[in-house]
Short mmCIF file of C-alpha atoms in Angstrom, two decimals:
data_model
loop_
_atom_site.label_atom_id
_atom_site.label_comp_id
_atom_site.label_asym_id
_atom_site.label_seq_id
_atom_site.Cartn_x
_atom_site.Cartn_y
_atom_site.Cartn_z
CA UNK A 1 188.54 44.65 68.45
CA UNK A 2 185.07 44.43 67.00
CA UNK A 3 182.94 41.39 66.57
CA UNK A 4 180.31 41.02 63.94
CA UNK A 5 176.79 40.15 65.02
CA UNK A 6 175.55 36.72 63.96
CA UNK A 7 173.22 36.92 61.03
CA UNK A 8 169.67 35.85 61.84
CA UNK A 9 168.56 32.48 60.49
CA UNK A 10 166.69 32.86 57.22
CA UNK A 11 162.93 32.52 57.46
CA UNK A 12 161.20 29.70 55.70
CA UNK A 13 159.56 31.41 52.75
CA UNK A 14 158.87 28.26 50.76
CA UNK A 15 155.08 28.26 50.16
CA UNK A 16 155.06 24.46 49.88
CA UNK A 17 156.84 23.42 53.07
CA UNK A 18 154.66 25.55 55.35
CA UNK A 19 151.32 24.00 54.26
CA UNK A 20 152.89 20.55 54.50
CA UNK A 21 154.07 21.26 58.04
CA UNK A 22 150.66 22.66 58.97
CA UNK A 23 148.92 19.56 57.63
CA UNK A 24 151.29 17.34 59.62
CA UNK A 25 150.62 19.29 62.82
CA UNK A 26 146.88 19.19 62.15
CA UNK A 27 146.92 15.43 61.67
CA UNK A 28 149.00 14.96 64.81
CA UNK A 29 146.58 17.07 66.83
CA UNK A 30 143.61 15.19 65.39
CA UNK A 31 145.25 11.86 66.18
CA UNK A 32 145.99 12.93 69.76
CA UNK A 33 142.42 14.12 70.28
CA UNK A 34 141.10 10.86 68.82
CA UNK A 35 143.35 8.80 71.10
CA UNK A 36 142.12 10.71 74.18
CA UNK A 37 138.50 10.23 73.18
CA UNK A 38 139.12 6.53 72.53
CA UNK A 39 140.53 6.09 76.04
CA UNK A 40 137.38 7.69 77.47
CA UNK A 41 135.10 5.52 75.34
CA UNK A 42 137.00 2.32 76.19
CA UNK A 43 136.77 3.25 79.87
CA UNK A 44 132.96 3.32 79.60
CA UNK A 45 132.99 -0.49 79.51
CA UNK A 46 134.76 -0.61 82.90
CA UNK A 47 133.60 2.54 84.72
CA UNK A 48 130.21 4.15 85.14
CA UNK A 49 130.36 7.97 85.00
CA UNK A 50 128.10 10.01 87.27
CA UNK A 51 127.65 13.73 87.87
CA UNK A 52 126.83 14.91 91.39
CA UNK A 53 127.16 18.43 92.81
CA UNK A 54 128.87 19.54 89.63
CA UNK A 55 131.63 16.94 89.99
CA UNK A 56 132.26 14.04 87.65
CA UNK A 57 133.03 10.73 89.31
CA UNK A 58 133.84 7.31 87.88
CA UNK A 59 132.54 4.22 89.64
CA UNK A 60 134.02 0.82 88.70
CA UNK A 61 131.34 -1.43 87.24
CA UNK A 62 133.05 -4.49 88.76
CA UNK A 63 136.26 -5.62 90.47
CA UNK A 64 139.04 -5.47 87.92
CA UNK A 65 141.20 -8.09 89.66
CA UNK A 66 138.51 -10.77 89.61
CA UNK A 67 137.61 -9.83 86.04
CA UNK A 68 141.21 -10.27 84.87
CA UNK A 69 141.54 -13.62 86.64
CA UNK A 70 138.35 -14.84 84.94
CA UNK A 71 139.49 -14.04 81.37
CA UNK A 72 141.13 -17.45 80.62
CA UNK A 73 137.79 -19.21 81.17
CA UNK A 74 136.46 -17.58 78.00
CA UNK A 75 138.98 -19.29 75.72
CA UNK A 76 136.54 -21.83 74.14
CA UNK A 77 134.11 -19.26 72.76
CA UNK A 78 136.97 -16.93 71.79
CA UNK A 79 138.40 -19.73 69.61
CA UNK A 80 135.01 -20.28 67.94
CA UNK A 81 134.64 -16.53 67.44
CA UNK A 82 138.09 -16.33 65.79
CA UNK A 83 137.29 -19.17 63.36
CA UNK A 84 134.03 -17.53 62.28
CA UNK A 85 135.80 -14.18 61.91
CA UNK A 86 138.46 -15.76 59.69
CA UNK A 87 135.68 -17.20 57.49
CA UNK A 88 134.51 -13.66 56.64
CA UNK A 89 137.49 -13.10 54.30
CA UNK A 90 136.83 -15.98 51.85
CA UNK A 91 133.08 -15.27 52.00
CA UNK A 92 133.74 -11.67 50.92
CA UNK A 93 135.89 -12.96 48.08
CA UNK A 94 132.92 -15.05 46.90
CA UNK A 95 130.61 -12.04 47.12
CA UNK A 96 133.06 -9.86 45.17
CA UNK A 97 132.85 -12.21 42.18
CA UNK A 98 129.31 -11.02 41.39
CA UNK A 99 130.01 -7.28 41.59
CA UNK A 100 133.12 -7.53 39.41
CA UNK A 101 131.15 -9.19 36.63
CA UNK A 102 132.77 -10.74 33.58
CA UNK A 103 136.20 -9.30 34.37
CA UNK A 104 136.35 -10.96 37.78
CA UNK A 105 139.68 -12.75 38.35
CA UNK A 106 139.95 -16.12 40.03
CA UNK A 107 139.03 -16.75 43.66
CA UNK A 108 142.68 -16.87 44.77
CA UNK A 109 143.37 -13.32 43.63
CA UNK A 110 140.15 -11.97 45.13
CA UNK A 111 140.86 -13.76 48.41
CA UNK A 112 144.40 -12.36 48.73
CA UNK A 113 143.16 -8.84 47.91
CA UNK A 114 140.46 -9.02 50.61
CA UNK A 115 142.93 -10.46 53.13
CA UNK A 116 145.53 -7.77 52.41
CA UNK A 117 142.83 -5.12 52.78
CA UNK A 118 141.88 -6.59 56.16
CA UNK A 119 145.53 -6.54 57.22
CA UNK A 120 146.00 -2.86 56.39
CA UNK A 121 142.64 -1.98 57.92
CA UNK A 122 143.91 -3.29 61.26
CA UNK A 123 147.62 -2.47 60.97
CA UNK A 124 147.51 1.07 59.56
CA UNK A 125 145.41 3.95 60.96
CA UNK A 126 142.86 5.53 58.68
CA UNK A 127 140.57 2.60 57.81
CA UNK A 128 142.21 2.06 54.42
CA UNK A 129 141.19 -1.58 54.15
CA UNK A 130 138.59 -1.34 51.39
CA UNK A 131 140.74 1.11 49.42
CA UNK A 132 143.76 -1.21 49.66
CA UNK A 133 141.60 -4.21 48.74
CA UNK A 134 140.43 -2.51 45.53
CA UNK A 135 143.90 -1.22 44.73
CA UNK A 136 145.72 -4.53 45.14
CA UNK A 137 143.30 -6.34 42.84
CA UNK A 138 143.43 -3.58 40.23
CA UNK A 139 147.23 -3.47 40.32
CA UNK A 140 147.62 -7.25 40.27
CA UNK A 141 145.09 -7.87 37.48
CA UNK A 142 145.56 -4.72 35.41
CA UNK A 143 142.07 -3.34 36.09
CA UNK A 144 141.35 0.39 36.40
CA UNK A 145 141.46 1.34 40.06
CA UNK A 146 138.13 3.15 40.15
CA UNK A 147 136.37 0.25 38.45
CA UNK A 148 137.68 -2.07 41.15
CA UNK A 149 136.75 0.46 43.84
CA UNK A 150 133.23 0.81 42.45
CA UNK A 151 132.71 -2.95 42.72
CA UNK A 152 133.88 -2.83 46.35
CA UNK A 153 131.43 -0.02 47.11
CA UNK A 154 128.59 -2.16 45.76
CA UNK A 155 129.77 -5.02 48.01
CA UNK A 156 129.64 -2.79 51.08
CA UNK A 157 126.24 -1.42 50.10
CA UNK A 158 124.76 -4.90 49.71
CA UNK A 159 126.35 -6.01 52.99
CA UNK A 160 124.54 -3.12 54.66
CA UNK A 161 121.28 -4.32 53.10
CA UNK A 162 121.91 -7.87 54.33
CA UNK A 163 122.75 -6.55 57.80
CA UNK A 164 119.48 -4.60 57.94
CA UNK A 165 117.60 -7.77 56.98
CA UNK A 166 119.37 -9.83 59.66
CA UNK A 167 118.74 -7.20 62.36
CA UNK A 168 115.10 -6.93 61.28
CA UNK A 169 114.61 -10.68 61.62
CA UNK A 170 116.29 -10.64 65.04
CA UNK A 171 114.07 -7.79 66.26
CA UNK A 172 110.98 -9.64 65.04
CA UNK A 173 112.02 -12.73 67.00
CA UNK A 174 112.21 -13.47 70.72
CA UNK A 175 114.44 -10.44 71.37
CA UNK A 176 112.07 -7.88 69.88
CA UNK A 177 110.81 -6.49 73.18
CA UNK A 178 114.18 -6.55 74.92
CA UNK A 179 115.96 -4.76 72.09
CA UNK A 180 113.22 -2.32 71.17
CA UNK A 181 115.59 0.60 71.82
CA UNK A 182 117.45 -0.36 68.64
CA UNK A 183 114.35 0.14 66.49
CA UNK A 184 115.12 3.81 65.65
CA UNK A 185 118.70 2.86 64.82
CA UNK A 186 117.46 0.23 62.37
CA UNK A 187 115.22 2.80 60.72
CA UNK A 188 118.18 5.20 60.48
CA UNK A 189 120.29 2.45 58.91
CA UNK A 190 117.53 1.72 56.40
CA UNK A 191 117.39 5.43 55.52
CA UNK A 192 121.17 5.47 55.06
CA UNK A 193 120.93 2.41 52.82
CA UNK A 194 118.24 4.08 50.69
CA UNK A 195 120.40 7.18 50.24
CA UNK A 196 123.51 5.17 49.35
CA UNK A 197 121.54 2.96 46.97
CA UNK A 198 120.21 6.04 45.23
CA UNK A 199 123.73 7.42 44.86
CA UNK A 200 125.03 4.11 43.51
CA UNK A 201 122.21 3.88 40.96
CA UNK A 202 122.78 7.47 39.91
CA UNK A 203 126.51 6.85 39.59
CA UNK A 204 126.00 3.72 37.51
CA UNK A 205 123.54 5.46 35.21
CA UNK A 206 125.03 8.92 34.79
CA UNK A 207 128.79 8.49 35.29
CA UNK A 208 129.23 7.33 31.70
CA UNK A 209 127.15 10.23 30.36
CA UNK A 210 129.13 12.75 32.38
CA UNK A 211 132.35 11.14 31.15
CA UNK A 212 131.19 11.48 27.53
CA UNK A 213 130.18 15.10 28.13
CA UNK A 214 133.61 15.96 29.55
CA UNK A 215 135.36 14.15 26.69
CA UNK A 216 133.33 16.01 24.07
CA UNK A 217 134.54 19.30 25.53
CA UNK A 218 138.08 18.19 26.24
CA UNK A 219 137.81 19.01 29.93
CA UNK A 220 139.29 17.29 32.97
CA UNK A 221 140.53 14.12 31.22
CA UNK A 222 141.61 12.39 34.45
CA UNK A 223 138.26 13.04 36.12
CA UNK A 224 136.47 11.86 32.99
CA UNK A 225 138.45 8.61 32.95
CA UNK A 226 137.86 8.03 36.68
CA UNK A 227 134.11 8.59 36.31
CA UNK A 228 133.90 6.18 33.39
CA UNK A 229 135.68 3.45 35.32
CA UNK A 230 133.67 4.11 38.47
CA UNK A 231 130.44 3.79 36.49
CA UNK A 232 131.59 0.39 35.22
CA UNK A 233 132.43 -0.69 38.76
CA UNK A 234 128.93 0.26 39.91
CA UNK A 235 127.41 -1.62 36.99
CA UNK A 236 126.15 -4.48 39.16
CA UNK A 237 123.39 -2.20 40.44
CA UNK A 238 121.94 -1.97 36.91
CA UNK A 239 121.67 -5.73 36.42
CA UNK A 240 118.92 -7.41 38.49
CA UNK A 241 120.57 -10.79 38.09
CA UNK A 242 124.04 -9.66 39.20
CA UNK A 243 122.60 -7.54 42.01
CA UNK A 244 120.48 -10.45 43.20
CA UNK A 245 123.39 -12.88 43.22
CA UNK A 246 125.63 -10.35 44.96
CA UNK A 247 122.94 -9.63 47.55
CA UNK A 248 122.49 -13.35 48.26
CA UNK A 249 126.26 -13.74 48.63
CA UNK A 250 126.33 -10.73 50.99
CA UNK A 251 124.56 -12.79 53.65
CA UNK A 252 127.65 -15.01 53.93
CA UNK A 253 130.01 -12.54 55.68
CA UNK A 254 127.13 -10.90 57.58
CA UNK A 255 125.82 -14.19 58.99
CA UNK A 256 129.34 -15.41 59.84
CA UNK A 257 129.91 -12.26 61.90
CA UNK A 258 126.43 -12.33 63.46
CA UNK A 259 126.81 -15.99 64.46
CA UNK A 260 130.25 -15.24 65.93
CA UNK A 261 128.79 -12.56 68.20
CA UNK A 262 125.84 -14.83 68.99
CA UNK A 263 128.13 -17.65 70.09
CA UNK A 264 129.95 -15.25 72.40
CA UNK A 265 126.72 -13.94 73.94
CA UNK A 266 125.32 -17.45 74.39
CA UNK A 267 128.53 -18.55 76.14
CA UNK A 268 128.27 -15.54 78.46
CA UNK A 269 124.79 -16.63 79.54
CA UNK A 270 122.68 -14.10 77.64
CA UNK A 271 119.17 -15.44 77.03
CA UNK A 272 118.66 -16.16 73.31
CA UNK A 273 122.25 -15.02 72.89
CA UNK A 274 122.79 -16.88 69.63
CA UNK A 275 119.83 -15.02 68.16
CA UNK A 276 121.11 -11.69 69.49
CA UNK A 277 124.35 -11.72 67.52
CA UNK A 278 122.79 -9.88 64.60
CA UNK A 279 121.50 -7.11 66.86
CA UNK A 280 124.93 -6.58 68.42
CA UNK A 281 126.53 -6.60 64.98
CA UNK A 282 124.09 -3.91 63.87
CA UNK A 283 124.87 -1.75 66.89
CA UNK A 284 128.62 -2.12 66.36
CA UNK A 285 128.35 -1.37 62.63
CA UNK A 286 126.39 1.82 63.28
CA UNK A 287 128.97 2.89 65.87
CA UNK A 288 131.78 2.41 63.36
CA UNK A 289 130.13 4.92 61.00
CA UNK A 290 131.26 7.81 63.22
CA UNK A 291 133.06 10.21 60.84
CA UNK A 292 135.97 12.53 61.45
CA UNK A 293 138.04 11.40 64.45
CA UNK A 294 140.03 8.15 64.60
CA UNK A 295 137.97 6.68 67.46
CA UNK A 296 137.04 3.34 65.95
CA UNK A 297 138.38 1.26 68.84
CA UNK A 298 136.68 3.45 71.43
CA UNK A 299 133.34 3.28 69.60
CA UNK A 300 133.69 -0.51 69.40
CA UNK A 301 134.07 -0.84 73.16
CA UNK A 302 131.26 1.62 73.80
CA UNK A 303 128.69 0.06 71.45
CA UNK A 304 129.55 -3.59 72.06
CA UNK A 305 129.54 -3.35 75.87
CA UNK A 306 126.38 -1.21 75.84
CA UNK A 307 124.57 -3.66 73.53
CA UNK A 308 125.63 -6.64 75.66
CA UNK A 309 124.36 -4.97 78.84
CA UNK A 310 121.10 -4.00 77.11
CA UNK A 311 120.58 -7.66 76.20
CA UNK A 312 120.98 -8.80 79.82
CA UNK A 313 124.72 -9.39 80.25
CA UNK A 314 126.30 -8.46 83.57
CA UNK A 315 128.74 -5.52 83.47
CA UNK A 316 131.79 -7.75 83.82
CA UNK A 317 130.46 -10.06 81.09
CA UNK A 318 129.83 -7.09 78.81
CA UNK A 319 133.39 -5.85 79.33
CA UNK A 320 134.79 -9.32 78.60
CA UNK A 321 132.62 -9.46 75.48
CA UNK A 322 133.93 -6.12 74.21
CA UNK A 323 137.60 -6.74 75.01
CA UNK A 324 137.86 -10.34 73.82
CA UNK A 325 135.84 -9.96 70.61
CA UNK A 326 137.93 -6.93 69.69
CA UNK A 327 141.17 -8.76 70.41
CA UNK A 328 140.01 -11.84 68.48
CA UNK A 329 138.87 -9.81 65.47
CA UNK A 330 142.05 -7.74 65.38
CA UNK A 331 144.47 -10.64 65.76
CA UNK A 332 142.61 -12.99 63.39
CA UNK A 333 142.34 -10.53 60.50
CA UNK A 334 145.89 -9.35 61.09
CA UNK A 335 147.35 -12.88 61.00
CA UNK A 336 145.25 -14.08 58.06
CA UNK A 337 146.06 -10.92 56.13
CA UNK A 338 149.75 -11.17 56.98
CA UNK A 339 149.95 -14.51 55.15
CA UNK A 340 148.66 -12.85 51.97
CA UNK A 341 151.00 -9.87 52.45
CA UNK A 342 153.94 -12.30 52.63
CA UNK A 343 152.71 -14.27 49.62
CA UNK A 344 152.50 -11.09 47.54
CA UNK A 345 155.72 -9.69 49.13
CA UNK A 346 154.08 -6.33 49.67
CA UNK A 347 155.76 -3.47 51.50
CA UNK A 348 153.83 -0.48 52.77
CA UNK A 349 156.20 1.95 51.03
CA UNK A 350 155.66 0.25 47.67
CA UNK A 351 151.91 0.20 48.13
CA UNK A 352 151.61 3.88 49.03
CA UNK A 353 153.86 4.94 46.16
CA UNK A 354 151.98 2.82 43.63
CA UNK A 355 148.65 4.02 45.07
CA UNK A 356 149.52 7.63 44.26
CA UNK A 357 150.49 6.68 40.72
CA UNK A 358 147.32 4.63 40.13
CA UNK A 359 144.96 7.30 41.47
CA UNK A 360 146.68 9.92 39.34
CA UNK A 361 146.37 7.93 36.12
CA UNK A 362 143.58 5.42 36.85
CA UNK A 363 144.45 3.38 33.81
CA UNK A 364 144.93 -0.36 33.43
CA UNK A 365 148.69 -0.89 33.43
CA UNK A 366 148.89 -4.67 33.42
CA UNK A 367 150.02 -6.82 36.32
CA UNK A 368 152.51 -5.09 38.60
CA UNK A 369 155.66 -7.18 39.20
CA UNK A 370 155.86 -5.70 42.73
CA UNK A 371 152.56 -7.40 43.57
CA UNK A 372 153.21 -10.72 41.85
CA UNK A 373 152.71 -13.72 44.17
CA UNK A 374 155.67 -15.90 44.97
CA UNK A 375 156.08 -19.07 42.99
#
């Protein structure tokens, strides 16, 4: 009696599934590496690394048990910090009015879009907050996505300019000598702002011309449409009046955040702590610019605890500052944004599917019933 050998399983010859699987594995590996690096960076607030005789050792900066028991005593300044952090969302909605120009919708729609962006920025990996913010407003109000996104980019650019101004004033004040190590970082931020401003001005001026050139030759219609809408979104940079009003409004969210950090430092006993909030905000913002790996949380702990120690905070105070401000920021923006997500009845699956459609077409489609607010 003979038995037939089992036929080997067919190989996957589909050219589309293999790249998709490779991308998934690559993202998983990148996420794992980012998580490991974040753990190391977070640990820098609690342990001091040292290298002796070729061996790496970690020395606790303070007693963890006493530090944990002391956390409830920080509740008053954490509550004040959370209130100031919540105020950033409506202040950004006010700022957005000036970069959107004549087509700006009412405050309520801008506020919900900013809040939903903040929710997804904290709830979903990838720092999609500003993208989601632009997309929700465009979908809800029937604006082209890239026009909405261009207006958001101008908002972020002007916030960077306001932040540089606030940090410059803080360094020129009573903390100038104690925070002199941040001087090169401020200069680097100013250089970054100059480069981004140049790109925004170039985009506002030449995007329309490039769009017309592509249209005249019948090439890349989707790219041509996206460039035209992006140029309109960047249009605030071409109007001194709109740019000036938007820049003045940019100090609202920046000062709310700087004061929040200042209140925390003052409560922790840092000399001139209220004045130092802008400096810490600048250090944290520069740390969040790290590209590539998803290590935002780790960079936050590293930069915030380092800045607090540089300003005179004890190691245990610096760790409390990093941990509690991060927790307050995360929970506040998540809860405030969740209210707007529930009002608009948004589901992540709907948003991602509609996002792909909008980016592909980038055309005003009218209000989307899926993003209509409840009555």
